[in-house]
PDB file of C-alpha atoms in Angstrom:
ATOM      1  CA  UNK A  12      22.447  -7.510  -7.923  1.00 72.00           C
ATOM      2  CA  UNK A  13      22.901  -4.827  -5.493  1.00 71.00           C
ATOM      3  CA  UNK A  14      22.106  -4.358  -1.873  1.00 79.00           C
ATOM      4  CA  UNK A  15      22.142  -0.903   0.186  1.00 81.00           C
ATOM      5  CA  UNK A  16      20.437   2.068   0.217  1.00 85.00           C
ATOM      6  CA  UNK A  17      18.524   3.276  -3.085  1.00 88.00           C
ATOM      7  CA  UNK A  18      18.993   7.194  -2.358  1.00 87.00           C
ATOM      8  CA  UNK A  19      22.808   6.775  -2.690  1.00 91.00           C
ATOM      9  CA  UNK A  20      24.408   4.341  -4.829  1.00 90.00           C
ATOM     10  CA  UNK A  21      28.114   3.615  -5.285  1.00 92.00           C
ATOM     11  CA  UNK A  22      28.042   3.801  -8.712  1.00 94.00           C
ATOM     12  CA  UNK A  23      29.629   5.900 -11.156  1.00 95.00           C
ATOM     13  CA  UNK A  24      27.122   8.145 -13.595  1.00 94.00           C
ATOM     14  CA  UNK A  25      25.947   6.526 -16.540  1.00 95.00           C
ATOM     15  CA  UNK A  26      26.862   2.840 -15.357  1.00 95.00           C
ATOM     16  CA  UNK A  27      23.315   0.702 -16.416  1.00 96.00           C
ATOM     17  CA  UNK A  28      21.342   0.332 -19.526  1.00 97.00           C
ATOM     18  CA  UNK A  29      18.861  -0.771 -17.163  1.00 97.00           C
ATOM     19  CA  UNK A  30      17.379  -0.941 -13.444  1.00 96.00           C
ATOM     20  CA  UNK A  31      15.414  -3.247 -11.874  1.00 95.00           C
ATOM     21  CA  UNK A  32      13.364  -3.090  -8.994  1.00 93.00           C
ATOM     22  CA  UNK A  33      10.658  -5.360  -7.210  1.00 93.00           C
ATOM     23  CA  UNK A  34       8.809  -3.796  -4.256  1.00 90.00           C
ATOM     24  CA  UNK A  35      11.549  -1.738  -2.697  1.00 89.00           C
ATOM     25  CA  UNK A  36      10.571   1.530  -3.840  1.00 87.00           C
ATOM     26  CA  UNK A  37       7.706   2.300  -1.245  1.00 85.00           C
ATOM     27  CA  UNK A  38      10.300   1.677   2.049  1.00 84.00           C
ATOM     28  CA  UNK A  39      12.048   5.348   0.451  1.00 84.00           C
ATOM     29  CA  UNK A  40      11.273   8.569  -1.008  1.00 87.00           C
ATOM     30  CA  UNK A  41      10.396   8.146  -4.490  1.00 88.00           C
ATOM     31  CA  UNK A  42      12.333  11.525  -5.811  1.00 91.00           C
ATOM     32  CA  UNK A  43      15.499  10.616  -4.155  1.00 92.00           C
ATOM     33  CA  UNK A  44      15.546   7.398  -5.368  1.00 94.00           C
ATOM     34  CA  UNK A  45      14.378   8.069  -9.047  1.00 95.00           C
ATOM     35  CA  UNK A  46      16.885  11.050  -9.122  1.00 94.00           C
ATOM     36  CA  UNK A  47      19.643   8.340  -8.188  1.00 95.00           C
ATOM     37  CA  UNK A  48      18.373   5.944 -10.400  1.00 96.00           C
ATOM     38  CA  UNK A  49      18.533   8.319 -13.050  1.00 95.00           C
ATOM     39  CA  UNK A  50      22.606   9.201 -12.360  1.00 95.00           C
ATOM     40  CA  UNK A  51      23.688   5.865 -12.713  1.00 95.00           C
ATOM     41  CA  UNK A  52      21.222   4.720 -15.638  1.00 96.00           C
ATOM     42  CA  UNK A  53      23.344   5.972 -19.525  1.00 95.00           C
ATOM     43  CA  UNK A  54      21.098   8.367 -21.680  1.00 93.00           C
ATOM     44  CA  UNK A  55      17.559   6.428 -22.913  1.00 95.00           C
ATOM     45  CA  UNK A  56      18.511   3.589 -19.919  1.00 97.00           C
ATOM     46  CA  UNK A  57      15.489   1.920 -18.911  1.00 98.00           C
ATOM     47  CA  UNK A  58      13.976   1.203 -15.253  1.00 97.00           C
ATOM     48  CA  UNK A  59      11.469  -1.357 -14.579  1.00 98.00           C
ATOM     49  CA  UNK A  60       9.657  -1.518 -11.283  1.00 96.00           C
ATOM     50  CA  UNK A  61       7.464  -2.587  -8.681  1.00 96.00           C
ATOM     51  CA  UNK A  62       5.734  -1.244  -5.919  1.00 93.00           C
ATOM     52  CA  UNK A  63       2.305  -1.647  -3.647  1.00 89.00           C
ATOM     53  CA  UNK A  64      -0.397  -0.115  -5.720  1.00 90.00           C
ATOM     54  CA  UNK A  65      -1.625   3.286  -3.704  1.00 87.00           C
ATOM     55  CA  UNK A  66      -5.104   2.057  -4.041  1.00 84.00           C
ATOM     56  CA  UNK A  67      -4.317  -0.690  -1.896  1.00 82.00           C
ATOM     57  CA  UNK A  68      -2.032   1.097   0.273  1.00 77.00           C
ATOM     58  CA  UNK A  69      -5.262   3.843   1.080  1.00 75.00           C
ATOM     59  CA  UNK A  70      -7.297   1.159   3.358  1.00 73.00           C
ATOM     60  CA  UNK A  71      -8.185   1.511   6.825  1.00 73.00           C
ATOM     61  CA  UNK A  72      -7.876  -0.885   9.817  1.00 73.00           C
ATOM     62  CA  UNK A  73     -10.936  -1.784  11.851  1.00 72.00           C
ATOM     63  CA  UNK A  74     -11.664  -4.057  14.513  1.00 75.00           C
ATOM     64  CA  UNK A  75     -15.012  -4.733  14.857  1.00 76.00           C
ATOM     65  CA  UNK A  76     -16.098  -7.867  17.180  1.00 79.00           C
ATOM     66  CA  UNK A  77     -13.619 -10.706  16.272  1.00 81.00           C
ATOM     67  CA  UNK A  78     -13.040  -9.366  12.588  1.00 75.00           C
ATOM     68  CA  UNK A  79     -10.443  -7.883  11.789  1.00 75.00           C
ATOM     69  CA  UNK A  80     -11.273  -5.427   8.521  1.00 73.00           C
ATOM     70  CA  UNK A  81      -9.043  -3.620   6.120  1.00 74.00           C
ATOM     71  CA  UNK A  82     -11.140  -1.220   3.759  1.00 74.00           C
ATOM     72  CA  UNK A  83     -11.672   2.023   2.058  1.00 71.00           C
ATOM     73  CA  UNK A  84     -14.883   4.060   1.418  1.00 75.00           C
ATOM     74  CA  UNK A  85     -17.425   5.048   3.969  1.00 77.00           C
ATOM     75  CA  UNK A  86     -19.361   3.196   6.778  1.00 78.00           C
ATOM     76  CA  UNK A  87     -23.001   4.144   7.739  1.00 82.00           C
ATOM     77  CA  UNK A  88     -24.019   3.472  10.971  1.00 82.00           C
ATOM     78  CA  UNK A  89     -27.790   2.325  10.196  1.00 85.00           C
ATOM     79  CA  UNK A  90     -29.137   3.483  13.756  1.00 88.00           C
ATOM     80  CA  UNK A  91     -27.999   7.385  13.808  1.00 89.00           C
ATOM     81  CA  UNK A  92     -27.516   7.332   9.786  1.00 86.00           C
ATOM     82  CA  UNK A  93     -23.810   9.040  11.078  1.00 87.00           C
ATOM     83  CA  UNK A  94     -21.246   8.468   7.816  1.00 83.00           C
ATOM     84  CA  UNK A  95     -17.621   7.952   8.452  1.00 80.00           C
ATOM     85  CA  UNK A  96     -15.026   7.688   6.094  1.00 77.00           C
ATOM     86  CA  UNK A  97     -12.191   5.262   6.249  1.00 75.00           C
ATOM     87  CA  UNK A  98      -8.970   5.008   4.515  1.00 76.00           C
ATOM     88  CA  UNK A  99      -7.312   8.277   3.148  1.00 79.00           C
ATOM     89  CA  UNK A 100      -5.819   8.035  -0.099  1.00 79.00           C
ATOM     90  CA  UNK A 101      -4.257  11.500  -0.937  1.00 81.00           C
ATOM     91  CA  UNK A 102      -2.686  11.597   2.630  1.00 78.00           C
ATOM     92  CA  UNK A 103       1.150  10.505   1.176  1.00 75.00           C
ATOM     93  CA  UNK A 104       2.822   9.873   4.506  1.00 72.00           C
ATOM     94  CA  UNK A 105       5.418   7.388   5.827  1.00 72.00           C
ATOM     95  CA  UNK A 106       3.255   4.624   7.482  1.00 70.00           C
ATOM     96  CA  UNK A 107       4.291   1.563   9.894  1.00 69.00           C
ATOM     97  CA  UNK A 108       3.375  -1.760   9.193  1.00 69.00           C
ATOM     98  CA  UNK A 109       3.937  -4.974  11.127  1.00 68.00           C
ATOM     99  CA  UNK A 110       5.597  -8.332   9.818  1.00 66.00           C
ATOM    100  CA  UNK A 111       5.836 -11.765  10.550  1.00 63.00           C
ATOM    101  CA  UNK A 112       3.122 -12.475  13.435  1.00 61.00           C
ATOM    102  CA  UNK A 113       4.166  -8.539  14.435  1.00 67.00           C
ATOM    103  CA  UNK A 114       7.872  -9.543  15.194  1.00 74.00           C
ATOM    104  CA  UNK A 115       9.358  -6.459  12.792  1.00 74.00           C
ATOM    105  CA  UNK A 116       7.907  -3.227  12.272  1.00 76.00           C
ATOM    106  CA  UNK A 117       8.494  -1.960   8.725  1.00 76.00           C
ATOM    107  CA  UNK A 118       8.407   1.784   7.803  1.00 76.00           C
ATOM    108  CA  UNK A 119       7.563   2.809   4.014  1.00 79.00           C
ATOM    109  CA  UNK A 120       5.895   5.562   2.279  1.00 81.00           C
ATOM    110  CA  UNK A 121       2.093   5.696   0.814  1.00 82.00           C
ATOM    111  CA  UNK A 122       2.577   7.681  -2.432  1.00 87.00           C
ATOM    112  CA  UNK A 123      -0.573   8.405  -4.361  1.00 89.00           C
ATOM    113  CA  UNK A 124      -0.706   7.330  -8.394  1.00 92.00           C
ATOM    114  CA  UNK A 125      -0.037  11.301  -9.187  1.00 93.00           C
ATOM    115  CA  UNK A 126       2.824  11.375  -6.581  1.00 91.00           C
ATOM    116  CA  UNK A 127       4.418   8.416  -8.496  1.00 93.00           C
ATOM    117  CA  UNK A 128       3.963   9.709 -12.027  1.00 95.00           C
ATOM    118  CA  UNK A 129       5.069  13.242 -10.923  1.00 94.00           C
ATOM    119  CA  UNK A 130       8.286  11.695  -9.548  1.00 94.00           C
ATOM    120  CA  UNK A 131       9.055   9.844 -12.746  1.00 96.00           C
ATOM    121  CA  UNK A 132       8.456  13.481 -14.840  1.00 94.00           C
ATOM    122  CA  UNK A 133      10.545  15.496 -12.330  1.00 94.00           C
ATOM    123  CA  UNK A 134      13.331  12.795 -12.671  1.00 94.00           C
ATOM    124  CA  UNK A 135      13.209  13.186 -16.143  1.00 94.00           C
ATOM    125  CA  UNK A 136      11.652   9.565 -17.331  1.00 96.00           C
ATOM    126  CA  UNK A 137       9.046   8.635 -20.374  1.00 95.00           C
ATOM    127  CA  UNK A 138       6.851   6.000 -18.996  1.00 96.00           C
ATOM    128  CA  UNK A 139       6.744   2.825 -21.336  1.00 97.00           C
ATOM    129  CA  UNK A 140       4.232   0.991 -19.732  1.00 97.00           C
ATOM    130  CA  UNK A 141       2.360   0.817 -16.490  1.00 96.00           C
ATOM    131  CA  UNK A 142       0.568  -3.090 -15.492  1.00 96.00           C
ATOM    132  CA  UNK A 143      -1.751  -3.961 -12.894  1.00 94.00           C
ATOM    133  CA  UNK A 144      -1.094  -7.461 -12.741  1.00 94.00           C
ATOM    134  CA  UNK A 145      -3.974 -10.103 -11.128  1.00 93.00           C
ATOM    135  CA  UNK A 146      -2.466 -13.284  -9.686  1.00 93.00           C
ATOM    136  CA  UNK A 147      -2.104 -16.587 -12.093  1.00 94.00           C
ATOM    137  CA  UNK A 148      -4.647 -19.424 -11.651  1.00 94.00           C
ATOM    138  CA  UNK A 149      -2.315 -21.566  -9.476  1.00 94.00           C
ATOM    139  CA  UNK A 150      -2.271 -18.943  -6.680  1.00 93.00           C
ATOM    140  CA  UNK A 151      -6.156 -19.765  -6.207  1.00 94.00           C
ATOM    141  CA  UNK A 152      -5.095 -23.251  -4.749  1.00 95.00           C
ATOM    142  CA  UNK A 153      -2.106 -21.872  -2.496  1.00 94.00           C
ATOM    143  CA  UNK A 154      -4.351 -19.093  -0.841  1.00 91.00           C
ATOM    144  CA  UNK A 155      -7.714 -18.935  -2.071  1.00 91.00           C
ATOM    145  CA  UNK A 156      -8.973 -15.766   0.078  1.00 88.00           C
ATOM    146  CA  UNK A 157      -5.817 -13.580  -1.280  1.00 87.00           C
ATOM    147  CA  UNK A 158      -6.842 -14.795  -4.792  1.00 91.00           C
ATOM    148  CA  UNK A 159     -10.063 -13.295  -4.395  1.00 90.00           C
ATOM    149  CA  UNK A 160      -8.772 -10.315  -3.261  1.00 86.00           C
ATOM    150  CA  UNK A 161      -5.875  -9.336  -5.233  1.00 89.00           C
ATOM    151  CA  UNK A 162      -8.482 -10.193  -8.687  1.00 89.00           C
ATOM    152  CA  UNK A 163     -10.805  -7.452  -7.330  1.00 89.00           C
ATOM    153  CA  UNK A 164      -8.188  -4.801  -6.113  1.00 86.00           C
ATOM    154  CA  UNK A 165      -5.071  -4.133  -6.905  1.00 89.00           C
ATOM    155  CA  UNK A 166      -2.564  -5.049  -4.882  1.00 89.00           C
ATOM    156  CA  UNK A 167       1.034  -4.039  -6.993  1.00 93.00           C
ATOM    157  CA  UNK A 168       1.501  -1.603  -9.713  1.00 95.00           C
ATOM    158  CA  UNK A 169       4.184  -1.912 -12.454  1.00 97.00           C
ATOM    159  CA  UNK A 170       6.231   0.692 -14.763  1.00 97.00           C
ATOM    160  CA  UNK A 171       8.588   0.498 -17.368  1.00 98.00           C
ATOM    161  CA  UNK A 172      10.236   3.941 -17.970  1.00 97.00           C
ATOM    162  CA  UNK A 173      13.118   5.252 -19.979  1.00 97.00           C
ATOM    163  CA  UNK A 174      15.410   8.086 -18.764  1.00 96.00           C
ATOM    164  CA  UNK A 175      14.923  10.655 -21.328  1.00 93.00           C
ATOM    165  CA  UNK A 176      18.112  12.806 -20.291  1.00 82.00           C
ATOM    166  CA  UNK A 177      20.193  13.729 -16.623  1.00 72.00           C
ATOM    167  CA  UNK A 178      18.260  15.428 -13.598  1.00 72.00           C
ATOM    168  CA  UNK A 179      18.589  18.681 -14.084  1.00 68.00           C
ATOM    169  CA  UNK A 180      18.923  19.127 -17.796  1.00 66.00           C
ATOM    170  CA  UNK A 181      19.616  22.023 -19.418  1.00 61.00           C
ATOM    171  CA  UNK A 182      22.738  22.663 -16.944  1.00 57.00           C
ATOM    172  CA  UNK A 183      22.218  26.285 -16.330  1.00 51.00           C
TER     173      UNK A 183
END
């Protein structure tokens, strides 16, 4: 178990067979942190890890009377028949969110499906396997509403990936 910052490890090269990782990824930049992971993982290592799926990460906010709406797609407004769109998917920026009853504001990145696979080629990793997981059937008792959700959209993404050689292989 390790605690610090992802971008800079104090690890020697070559130190893992493999690296684990459950929704930390998205609170950093992707390349830094895969090219790190990739130093410290030994040749065909393997990283497995989680982060918010971008497809959930793309939704707007609204406010709209006492409702409080997260979406994505486009709104009609049925008197004028104006369109608006809400929620912007390919915009991969660092975004603020707030926690626990808006006591902690928490920075992290929104990284598009292609900006995640494109980081995993340029750090030199095969992907293995990619999961969209949908919660278990106990969940639906704990928090019915988020159950509903998180079966219709997902809400994590998973990879499995296996470093295929060093960053920056050939050495020129």
């Amino acid at each position: 178990f390790f605690e610090g910052s992802m971008e800079k490890m104090p690890f020697k090269d070559n130190s893992f067979d493999i690296v684990t990782s459950s929704l930390a990824f998205h609170y950093g930049d992707f390349n830094r942190i895969l090219r790190e992971i990739n130093r410290v993982l030994k040749p065909n290592g393997i990283i497995i890890f989680s982060t918010t799926n971008p497809v959930d990460d793309a939704r707007q906010k609204l406010i709209i009377g006492d409702y409080k709406i997260t979406a994505w797609g486009k709104i009609t407004n049925l008197k004028t028949n104006r369109q608006k769109v809400l929620g912007n998917y390919f915009q991969s920026n660092a975004r603020h969110v707030k926690w626990n009853a808006k006591k902690y504001s928490v920075r992290w990145h929104h990284t598009t499906l292609q900006g995640i696979v494109q980081a995993l080629v340029k750090n030199n990793f095969y992907i293995l396997d990619l999961l969209e997981p949908r919660p278990i059937n106990k969940a639906k008792k704990i928090n019915p509403t988020r159950y509903a959700y998180s079966n219709q959209i997902p809400v994590i993404i998973l990879f499995k990936a296996k470093k295929i050689h060093p960053v920056g292989y050939p050495k020129k």
